[in-house]
mmCIF file of C-alpha atoms (C1' of nucleotides) in Angstrom:
data_model
loop_
_atom_site.group_PDB
_atom_site.id
_atom_site.type_symbol
_atom_site.label_atom_id
_atom_site.label_comp_id
_atom_site.label_asym_id
_atom_site.label_seq_id
_atom_site.Cartn_x
_atom_site.Cartn_y
_atom_site.Cartn_z
ATOM 1 C CA UNK A 1 -30.956 -170.645 -31.199
ATOM 2 C CA UNK A 2 -31.823 -169.650 -34.689
ATOM 3 C CA UNK A 3 -35.486 -169.574 -35.710
ATOM 4 C CA UNK A 4 -36.847 -170.272 -39.160
ATOM 5 C CA UNK A 5 -37.836 -167.118 -40.993
ATOM 6 C CA UNK A 6 -39.871 -168.816 -43.663
ATOM 7 C CA UNK A 7 -43.355 -167.802 -42.595
ATOM 8 C CA UNK A 8 -42.825 -164.112 -43.281
ATOM 9 C CA UNK A 9 -46.123 -162.415 -42.446
ATOM 10 C CA UNK A 10 -49.631 -163.545 -41.586
ATOM 11 C CA UNK A 11 -52.671 -162.539 -43.599
ATOM 12 C CA UNK A 12 -53.764 -160.289 -40.743
ATOM 13 C CA UNK A 13 -50.422 -158.490 -40.753
ATOM 14 C CA UNK A 14 -50.529 -157.965 -44.506
ATOM 15 C CA UNK A 15 -54.151 -156.815 -44.602
ATOM 16 C CA UNK A 16 -53.850 -154.471 -41.647
ATOM 17 C CA UNK A 17 -50.697 -152.880 -43.046
ATOM 18 C CA UNK A 18 -52.445 -152.327 -46.390
ATOM 19 C CA UNK A 19 -55.371 -150.529 -44.780
ATOM 20 C CA UNK A 20 -52.950 -148.510 -42.659
ATOM 21 C CA UNK A 21 -50.983 -147.586 -45.756
ATOM 22 C CA UNK A 22 -54.144 -146.339 -47.438
ATOM 23 C CA UNK A 23 -54.689 -144.018 -44.463
ATOM 24 C CA UNK A 24 -51.037 -142.996 -44.095
ATOM 25 C CA UNK A 25 -51.411 -139.621 -45.826
ATOM 26 C CA UNK A 26 -53.403 -136.696 -44.363
ATOM 27 C CA UNK A 27 -55.044 -136.018 -47.730
ATOM 28 C CA UNK A 28 -56.503 -139.523 -47.789
ATOM 29 C CA UNK A 29 -57.735 -139.233 -44.208
ATOM 30 C CA UNK A 30 -59.365 -135.933 -45.178
ATOM 31 C CA UNK A 31 -61.081 -137.598 -48.121
ATOM 32 C CA UNK A 32 -62.508 -140.258 -45.784
ATOM 33 C CA UNK A 33 -63.654 -137.516 -43.378
ATOM 34 C CA UNK A 34 -65.399 -135.650 -46.183
ATOM 35 C CA UNK A 35 -67.097 -138.781 -47.501
ATOM 36 C CA UNK A 36 -68.144 -139.691 -43.948
ATOM 37 C CA UNK A 37 -69.763 -136.283 -43.562
ATOM 38 C CA UNK A 38 -71.305 -135.891 -47.019
ATOM 39 C CA UNK A 39 -72.017 -139.481 -47.897
ATOM 40 C CA UNK A 40 -71.110 -138.944 -51.535
ATOM 41 C CA UNK A 41 -68.835 -136.526 -53.349
ATOM 42 C CA UNK A 42 -67.591 -135.934 -56.886
ATOM 43 C CA UNK A 43 -63.922 -135.476 -57.723
ATOM 44 C CA UNK A 44 -64.227 -131.747 -58.391
ATOM 45 C CA UNK A 45 -65.621 -131.067 -54.933
ATOM 46 C CA UNK A 46 -62.781 -133.012 -53.347
ATOM 47 C CA UNK A 47 -60.272 -131.056 -55.439
ATOM 48 C CA UNK A 48 -61.782 -127.819 -54.092
ATOM 49 C CA UNK A 49 -61.565 -129.081 -50.508
ATOM 50 C CA UNK A 50 -58.007 -130.394 -50.673
ATOM 51 C CA UNK A 51 -54.783 -128.339 -50.940
ATOM 52 C CA UNK A 52 -53.594 -130.337 -53.927
ATOM 53 C CA UNK A 53 -53.748 -130.296 -57.706
ATOM 54 C CA UNK A 54 -56.466 -132.211 -59.539
ATOM 55 C CA UNK A 55 -54.037 -134.862 -60.764
ATOM 56 C CA UNK A 56 -52.765 -135.476 -57.241
ATOM 57 C CA UNK A 57 -56.257 -135.770 -55.759
ATOM 58 C CA UNK A 58 -57.154 -138.236 -58.497
ATOM 59 C CA UNK A 59 -54.050 -140.237 -57.602
ATOM 60 C CA UNK A 60 -55.028 -140.362 -53.907
ATOM 61 C CA UNK A 61 -58.563 -141.392 -54.871
ATOM 62 C CA UNK A 62 -57.180 -144.257 -56.905
ATOM 63 C CA UNK A 63 -55.108 -145.460 -53.954
ATOM 64 C CA UNK A 64 -58.123 -145.404 -51.650
ATOM 65 C CA UNK A 65 -60.173 -147.162 -54.320
ATOM 66 C CA UNK A 66 -57.499 -149.848 -54.792
ATOM 67 C CA UNK A 67 -57.410 -150.462 -51.050
ATOM 68 C CA UNK A 68 -61.167 -151.083 -51.212
ATOM 69 C CA UNK A 69 -62.080 -148.406 -48.660
ATOM 70 C CA UNK A 70 -63.961 -146.250 -51.174
ATOM 71 C CA UNK A 71 -65.685 -146.851 -54.473
ATOM 72 C CA UNK A 72 -66.306 -144.562 -57.432
ATOM 73 C CA UNK A 73 -69.225 -144.661 -59.814
ATOM 74 C CA UNK A 74 -69.059 -142.896 -63.139
ATOM 75 C CA UNK A 75 -72.114 -140.685 -63.591
ATOM 76 C CA UNK A 76 -72.013 -139.005 -66.952
ATOM 77 C CA UNK A 77 -68.945 -136.793 -67.067
ATOM 78 C CA UNK A 78 -68.335 -137.043 -63.281
ATOM 79 C CA UNK A 79 -67.250 -139.727 -60.881
ATOM 80 C CA UNK A 80 -69.186 -140.045 -57.650
ATOM 81 C CA UNK A 81 -67.212 -141.411 -54.724
ATOM 82 C CA UNK A 82 -68.435 -142.919 -51.466
ATOM 83 C CA UNK A 83 -67.272 -145.131 -48.622
ATOM 84 C CA UNK A 84 -67.364 -148.882 -49.200
ATOM 85 C CA UNK A 85 -69.100 -149.983 -45.973
ATOM 86 C CA UNK A 86 -68.002 -153.627 -46.170
ATOM 87 C CA UNK A 87 -64.327 -152.691 -46.269
ATOM 88 C CA UNK A 88 -64.727 -150.024 -43.610
ATOM 89 C CA UNK A 89 -66.325 -152.597 -41.320
ATOM 90 C CA UNK A 90 -63.469 -154.979 -42.012
ATOM 91 C CA UNK A 91 -60.935 -152.236 -41.301
ATOM 92 C CA UNK A 92 -62.697 -151.240 -38.109
ATOM 93 C CA UNK A 93 -62.662 -154.820 -36.851
ATOM 94 C CA UNK A 94 -58.999 -155.290 -37.747
ATOM 95 C CA UNK A 95 -57.889 -152.195 -35.850
ATOM 96 C CA UNK A 96 -60.206 -152.886 -32.912
ATOM 97 C CA UNK A 97 -58.668 -156.329 -32.587
ATOM 98 C CA UNK A 98 -55.133 -154.945 -32.747
ATOM 99 C CA UNK A 99 -55.842 -152.307 -30.136
ATOM 100 C CA UNK A 100 -57.887 -154.516 -27.827
ATOM 101 C CA UNK A 101 -55.037 -156.247 -26.003
ATOM 102 C CA UNK A 102 -53.365 -153.618 -23.905
ATOM 103 C CA UNK A 103 -51.547 -155.852 -21.412
ATOM 104 C CA UNK A 104 -48.392 -153.822 -21.396
ATOM 105 C CA UNK A 105 -45.504 -153.540 -18.949
ATOM 106 C CA UNK B 1 -66.541 -121.197 -57.253
ATOM 107 C CA UNK B 2 -63.006 -121.523 -56.012
ATOM 108 C CA UNK B 3 -62.452 -122.405 -52.376
ATOM 109 C CA UNK B 4 -59.543 -121.307 -50.238
ATOM 110 C CA UNK B 5 -56.977 -124.045 -49.734
ATOM 111 C CA UNK B 6 -55.151 -122.412 -46.870
ATOM 112 C CA UNK B 7 -56.241 -124.621 -44.021
ATOM 113 C CA UNK B 8 -54.445 -127.703 -45.302
ATOM 114 C CA UNK B 9 -55.103 -130.463 -42.773
ATOM 115 C CA UNK B 10 -56.622 -130.684 -39.309
ATOM 116 C CA UNK B 11 -54.721 -132.008 -36.311
ATOM 117 C CA UNK B 12 -56.877 -135.137 -36.393
ATOM 118 C CA UNK B 13 -55.981 -135.776 -40.009
ATOM 119 C CA UNK B 14 -52.273 -135.332 -39.354
ATOM 120 C CA UNK B 15 -52.208 -137.462 -36.202
ATOM 121 C CA UNK B 16 -54.287 -140.266 -37.637
ATOM 122 C CA UNK B 17 -52.163 -140.430 -40.783
ATOM 123 C CA UNK B 18 -49.009 -140.609 -38.654
ATOM 124 C CA UNK B 19 -50.290 -143.558 -36.639
ATOM 125 C CA UNK B 20 -51.448 -145.228 -39.848
ATOM 126 C CA UNK B 21 -48.034 -144.672 -41.381
ATOM 127 C CA UNK B 22 -46.374 -146.337 -38.398
ATOM 128 C CA UNK B 23 -48.557 -149.397 -39.027
ATOM 129 C CA UNK B 24 -48.212 -149.330 -42.827
ATOM 130 C CA UNK B 25 -45.594 -152.090 -43.033
ATOM 131 C CA UNK B 26 -46.307 -155.750 -42.152
ATOM 132 C CA UNK B 27 -43.080 -156.022 -40.135
ATOM 133 C CA UNK B 28 -44.229 -153.216 -37.850
ATOM 134 C CA UNK B 29 -47.673 -154.787 -37.422
ATOM 135 C CA UNK B 30 -45.935 -158.051 -36.552
ATOM 136 C CA UNK B 31 -43.814 -156.274 -33.933
ATOM 137 C CA UNK B 32 -46.982 -154.875 -32.339
ATOM 138 C CA UNK B 33 -48.571 -158.351 -32.399
ATOM 139 C CA UNK B 34 -45.516 -159.871 -30.701
ATOM 140 C CA UNK B 35 -45.406 -157.152 -28.042
ATOM 141 C CA UNK B 36 -49.153 -157.551 -27.483
ATOM 142 C CA UNK B 37 -48.668 -161.274 -26.902
ATOM 143 C CA UNK B 38 -45.440 -161.208 -24.894
ATOM 144 C CA UNK B 39 -45.742 -157.894 -23.115
ATOM 145 C CA UNK B 40 -42.046 -157.184 -23.438
ATOM 146 C CA UNK B 41 -39.351 -158.228 -25.899
ATOM 147 C CA UNK B 42 -35.697 -157.481 -26.554
ATOM 148 C CA UNK B 43 -34.371 -156.574 -29.985
ATOM 149 C CA UNK B 44 -32.654 -159.927 -30.533
ATOM 150 C CA UNK B 45 -35.861 -161.862 -30.021
ATOM 151 C CA UNK B 46 -37.660 -159.648 -32.517
ATOM 152 C CA UNK B 47 -34.830 -160.142 -35.011
ATOM 153 C CA UNK B 48 -35.285 -163.923 -34.660
ATOM 154 C CA UNK B 49 -39.038 -163.631 -35.207
ATOM 155 C CA UNK B 50 -38.905 -161.313 -38.222
ATOM 156 C CA UNK B 51 -37.715 -162.173 -41.748
ATOM 157 C CA UNK B 52 -35.350 -159.208 -41.828
ATOM 158 C CA UNK B 53 -31.762 -158.320 -40.987
ATOM 159 C CA UNK B 54 -30.895 -156.898 -37.567
ATOM 160 C CA UNK B 55 -30.272 -153.428 -38.965
ATOM 161 C CA UNK B 56 -33.659 -153.383 -40.668
ATOM 162 C CA UNK B 57 -35.523 -154.541 -37.557
ATOM 163 C CA UNK B 58 -33.773 -151.832 -35.557
ATOM 164 C CA UNK B 59 -34.889 -149.301 -38.157
ATOM 165 C CA UNK B 60 -38.526 -150.420 -37.894
ATOM 166 C CA UNK B 61 -38.303 -150.293 -34.093
ATOM 167 C CA UNK B 62 -37.085 -146.717 -34.275
ATOM 168 C CA UNK B 63 -40.025 -145.753 -36.486
ATOM 169 C CA UNK B 64 -42.509 -147.305 -34.074
ATOM 170 C CA UNK B 65 -40.731 -145.608 -31.170
ATOM 171 C CA UNK B 66 -40.815 -142.229 -32.920
ATOM 172 C CA UNK B 67 -44.543 -142.609 -33.556
ATOM 173 C CA UNK B 68 -44.980 -143.113 -29.812
ATOM 174 C CA UNK B 69 -46.680 -146.513 -30.114
ATOM 175 C CA UNK B 70 -43.858 -148.409 -28.409
ATOM 176 C CA UNK B 71 -41.082 -147.510 -26.000
ATOM 177 C CA UNK B 72 -37.641 -149.036 -25.452
ATOM 178 C CA UNK B 73 -35.731 -149.222 -22.189
ATOM 179 C CA UNK B 74 -32.014 -149.942 -22.183
ATOM 180 C CA UNK B 75 -31.252 -152.801 -19.800
ATOM 181 C CA UNK B 76 -27.565 -153.498 -19.711
ATOM 182 C CA UNK B 77 -26.459 -154.436 -23.196
ATOM 183 C CA UNK B 78 -30.040 -155.036 -24.382
ATOM 184 C CA UNK B 79 -33.026 -152.867 -25.158
ATOM 185 C CA UNK B 80 -36.372 -154.000 -23.841
ATOM 186 C CA UNK B 81 -39.361 -152.908 -25.911
ATOM 187 C CA UNK B 82 -43.027 -152.744 -24.975
ATOM 188 C CA UNK B 83 -46.264 -151.093 -26.044
ATOM 189 C CA UNK B 84 -46.859 -147.520 -24.882
ATOM 190 C CA UNK B 85 -50.441 -147.863 -23.550
ATOM 191 C CA UNK B 86 -51.248 -144.136 -23.608
ATOM 192 C CA UNK B 87 -50.473 -143.857 -27.309
ATOM 193 C CA UNK B 88 -52.235 -147.129 -28.133
ATOM 194 C CA UNK B 89 -55.340 -145.849 -26.380
ATOM 195 C CA UNK B 90 -55.114 -142.618 -28.338
ATOM 196 C CA UNK B 91 -54.702 -144.551 -31.579
ATOM 197 C CA UNK B 92 -57.609 -146.819 -30.756
ATOM 198 C CA UNK B 93 -59.882 -143.840 -30.106
ATOM 199 C CA UNK B 94 -58.779 -142.078 -33.288
ATOM 200 C CA UNK B 95 -59.524 -145.068 -35.507
ATOM 201 C CA UNK B 96 -62.765 -145.901 -33.683
ATOM 202 C CA UNK B 97 -63.938 -142.359 -34.308
ATOM 203 C CA UNK B 98 -62.996 -142.511 -37.989
ATOM 204 C CA UNK B 99 -64.736 -145.839 -38.494
ATOM 205 C CA UNK B 100 -67.811 -145.017 -36.408
ATOM 206 C CA UNK B 101 -69.788 -143.074 -39.011
ATOM 207 C CA UNK B 102 -70.818 -145.547 -41.651
ATOM 208 C CA UNK B 103 -73.648 -143.576 -43.253
ATOM 209 C CA UNK B 104 -72.720 -144.482 -46.787
ATOM 210 C CA UNK B 105 -74.654 -144.523 -50.058
ATOM 211 C "C1'" DA C 1 -69.540 -132.236 -85.423
ATOM 212 C "C1'" DT C 2 -67.578 -128.884 -82.237
ATOM 213 C "C1'" DC C 3 -66.933 -126.967 -77.809
ATOM 214 C "C1'" DG C 4 -66.714 -126.966 -72.906
ATOM 215 C "C1'" DT C 5 -66.598 -129.623 -68.650
ATOM 216 C "C1'" DA C 6 -64.985 -133.318 -65.654
ATOM 217 C "C1'" DT C 7 -61.721 -136.583 -64.636
ATOM 218 C "C1'" DA C 8 -58.203 -140.159 -65.332
ATOM 219 C "C1'" DT C 9 -53.684 -141.174 -66.933
ATOM 220 C "C1'" DC C 10 -48.870 -140.147 -68.547
ATOM 221 C "C1'" DG C 11 -44.376 -138.478 -67.820
ATOM 222 C "C1'" DT C 12 -41.300 -136.964 -64.648
ATOM 223 C "C1'" DA C 13 -38.802 -134.766 -60.736
ATOM 224 C "C1'" DA C 14 -37.970 -134.838 -55.939
ATOM 225 C "C1'" DA C 15 -38.556 -136.826 -51.580
ATOM 226 C "C1'" DT C 16 -39.122 -140.719 -48.656
ATOM 227 C "C1'" DA C 17 -39.031 -145.675 -47.446
ATOM 228 C "C1'" DT C 18 -36.906 -150.108 -47.359
ATOM 229 C "C1'" DA C 19 -33.221 -153.200 -46.864
ATOM 230 C "C1'" DC C 20 -28.651 -154.704 -45.616
ATOM 231 C "C1'" DG C 21 -23.538 -154.939 -44.678
ATOM 232 C "C1'" DA C 22 -20.230 -152.617 -42.091
ATOM 233 C "C1'" DT C 23 -19.116 -150.114 -38.220
ATOM 234 C "C1'" DA C 24 -19.646 -147.804 -33.776
ATOM 235 C "C1'" DA C 25 -21.186 -147.733 -29.120
ATOM 236 C "C1'" DT C 26 -22.156 -149.792 -24.763
ATOM 237 C "C1'" DA C 27 -22.229 -153.207 -21.248
ATOM 238 C "C1'" DT C 28 -20.810 -157.649 -19.395
ATOM 239 C "C1'" DT C 29 -17.377 -161.224 -18.594
ATOM 240 C "C1'" DC C 30 -12.991 -163.087 -18.223
ATOM 241 C "C1'" DG D 1 -8.299 -153.966 -20.347
ATOM 242 C "C1'" DA D 2 -9.315 -157.502 -23.893
ATOM 243 C "C1'" DA D 3 -12.835 -160.238 -25.716
ATOM 244 C "C1'" DT D 4 -17.647 -161.048 -26.350
ATOM 245 C "C1'" DA D 5 -22.428 -159.896 -26.838
ATOM 246 C "C1'" DT D 6 -26.164 -156.769 -27.977
ATOM 247 C "C1'" DT D 7 -27.958 -153.114 -30.387
ATOM 248 C "C1'" DA D 8 -27.970 -148.619 -32.789
ATOM 249 C "C1'" DT D 9 -26.261 -145.941 -36.467
ATOM 250 C "C1'" DC D 10 -23.875 -145.029 -40.965
ATOM 251 C "C1'" DG D 11 -23.507 -145.456 -45.763
ATOM 252 C "C1'" DT D 12 -25.686 -146.770 -49.675
ATOM 253 C "C1'" DA D 13 -28.474 -149.014 -53.303
ATOM 254 C "C1'" DT D 14 -33.034 -149.653 -54.860
ATOM 255 C "C1'" DA D 15 -37.918 -149.060 -54.803
ATOM 256 C "C1'" DT D 16 -41.886 -146.500 -53.778
ATOM 257 C "C1'" DT D 17 -44.451 -142.274 -52.861
ATOM 258 C "C1'" DT D 18 -45.800 -137.734 -53.691
ATOM 259 C "C1'" DA D 19 -46.724 -133.934 -56.493
ATOM 260 C "C1'" DC D 20 -47.844 -131.503 -60.665
ATOM 261 C "C1'" DG D 21 -48.233 -130.018 -65.622
ATOM 262 C "C1'" DA D 22 -49.645 -131.809 -69.820
ATOM 263 C "C1'" DT D 23 -52.440 -134.777 -72.271
ATOM 264 C "C1'" DA D 24 -56.092 -138.095 -73.249
ATOM 265 C "C1'" DT D 25 -60.744 -139.614 -72.662
ATOM 266 C "C1'" DA D 26 -65.572 -139.327 -72.115
ATOM 267 C "C1'" DC D 27 -69.770 -137.031 -71.766
ATOM 268 C "C1'" DG D 28 -73.230 -133.214 -72.437
ATOM 269 C "C1'" DA D 29 -74.664 -129.174 -74.652
ATOM 270 C "C1'" DT D 30 -74.934 -126.254 -78.616
#
DNA sequence: ATCGTATATCGTAAATATACGATAATATTC
DNA sequence: GAATATTATCGTATATTTACGATATACGAT
């Protein structure tokens, strides 16, 4: 029997995969770790702490920002980044739900 | 002051990003959802339930298998897939830890 | 206004991911 | 052992990601 393939993906599947994608590079996980520890951080500090060029760090920051996990506030010549708690809570719940049903073989 | 950039990434950062990468595509999240619900599933059933060609589903299954999140047992002409509970537990703990410190601005 | 600092964006090269048809491999059935 | 069924792999086209130097932008200080 052939099933319809019209439904594609659920909202949960799309949202979870987007959060996962945001965390799918060690540099971005490190940025989250640093922000978790420090609370806030400017770009230059992150550049010093990461093994990447300034342009590349900025690119990773943009990806995290676009995923909604972090936010950046311009403060004079710098940009101050921090975790976006609402999105982190959402992400935490999404992963907790995914990992909660371990009725395996 | 210039910091040393020799340490690159911690084991936690590398492992977490790998799990996240495995879950960074909606088709792979859907596969995990299906296996969570059904317990076990053969390739053909997953092909019917996903909006992708057989070769593509097989490719996604291999990625999930290589990440350690699922395992596949050959049963005659079929392959029977299921969640790998050890790895799921590990993944759950890793994400819980990452999301646990919400001391933001 | 000019200079220095901080950071984002542009352009681009190389690597990786995604998708699928075709084919190969393996097991079952006749 | 020939035919069928199931699934993995190969080959390949296209898209996306990753990385960095160069440049642009914006602000503060002189």
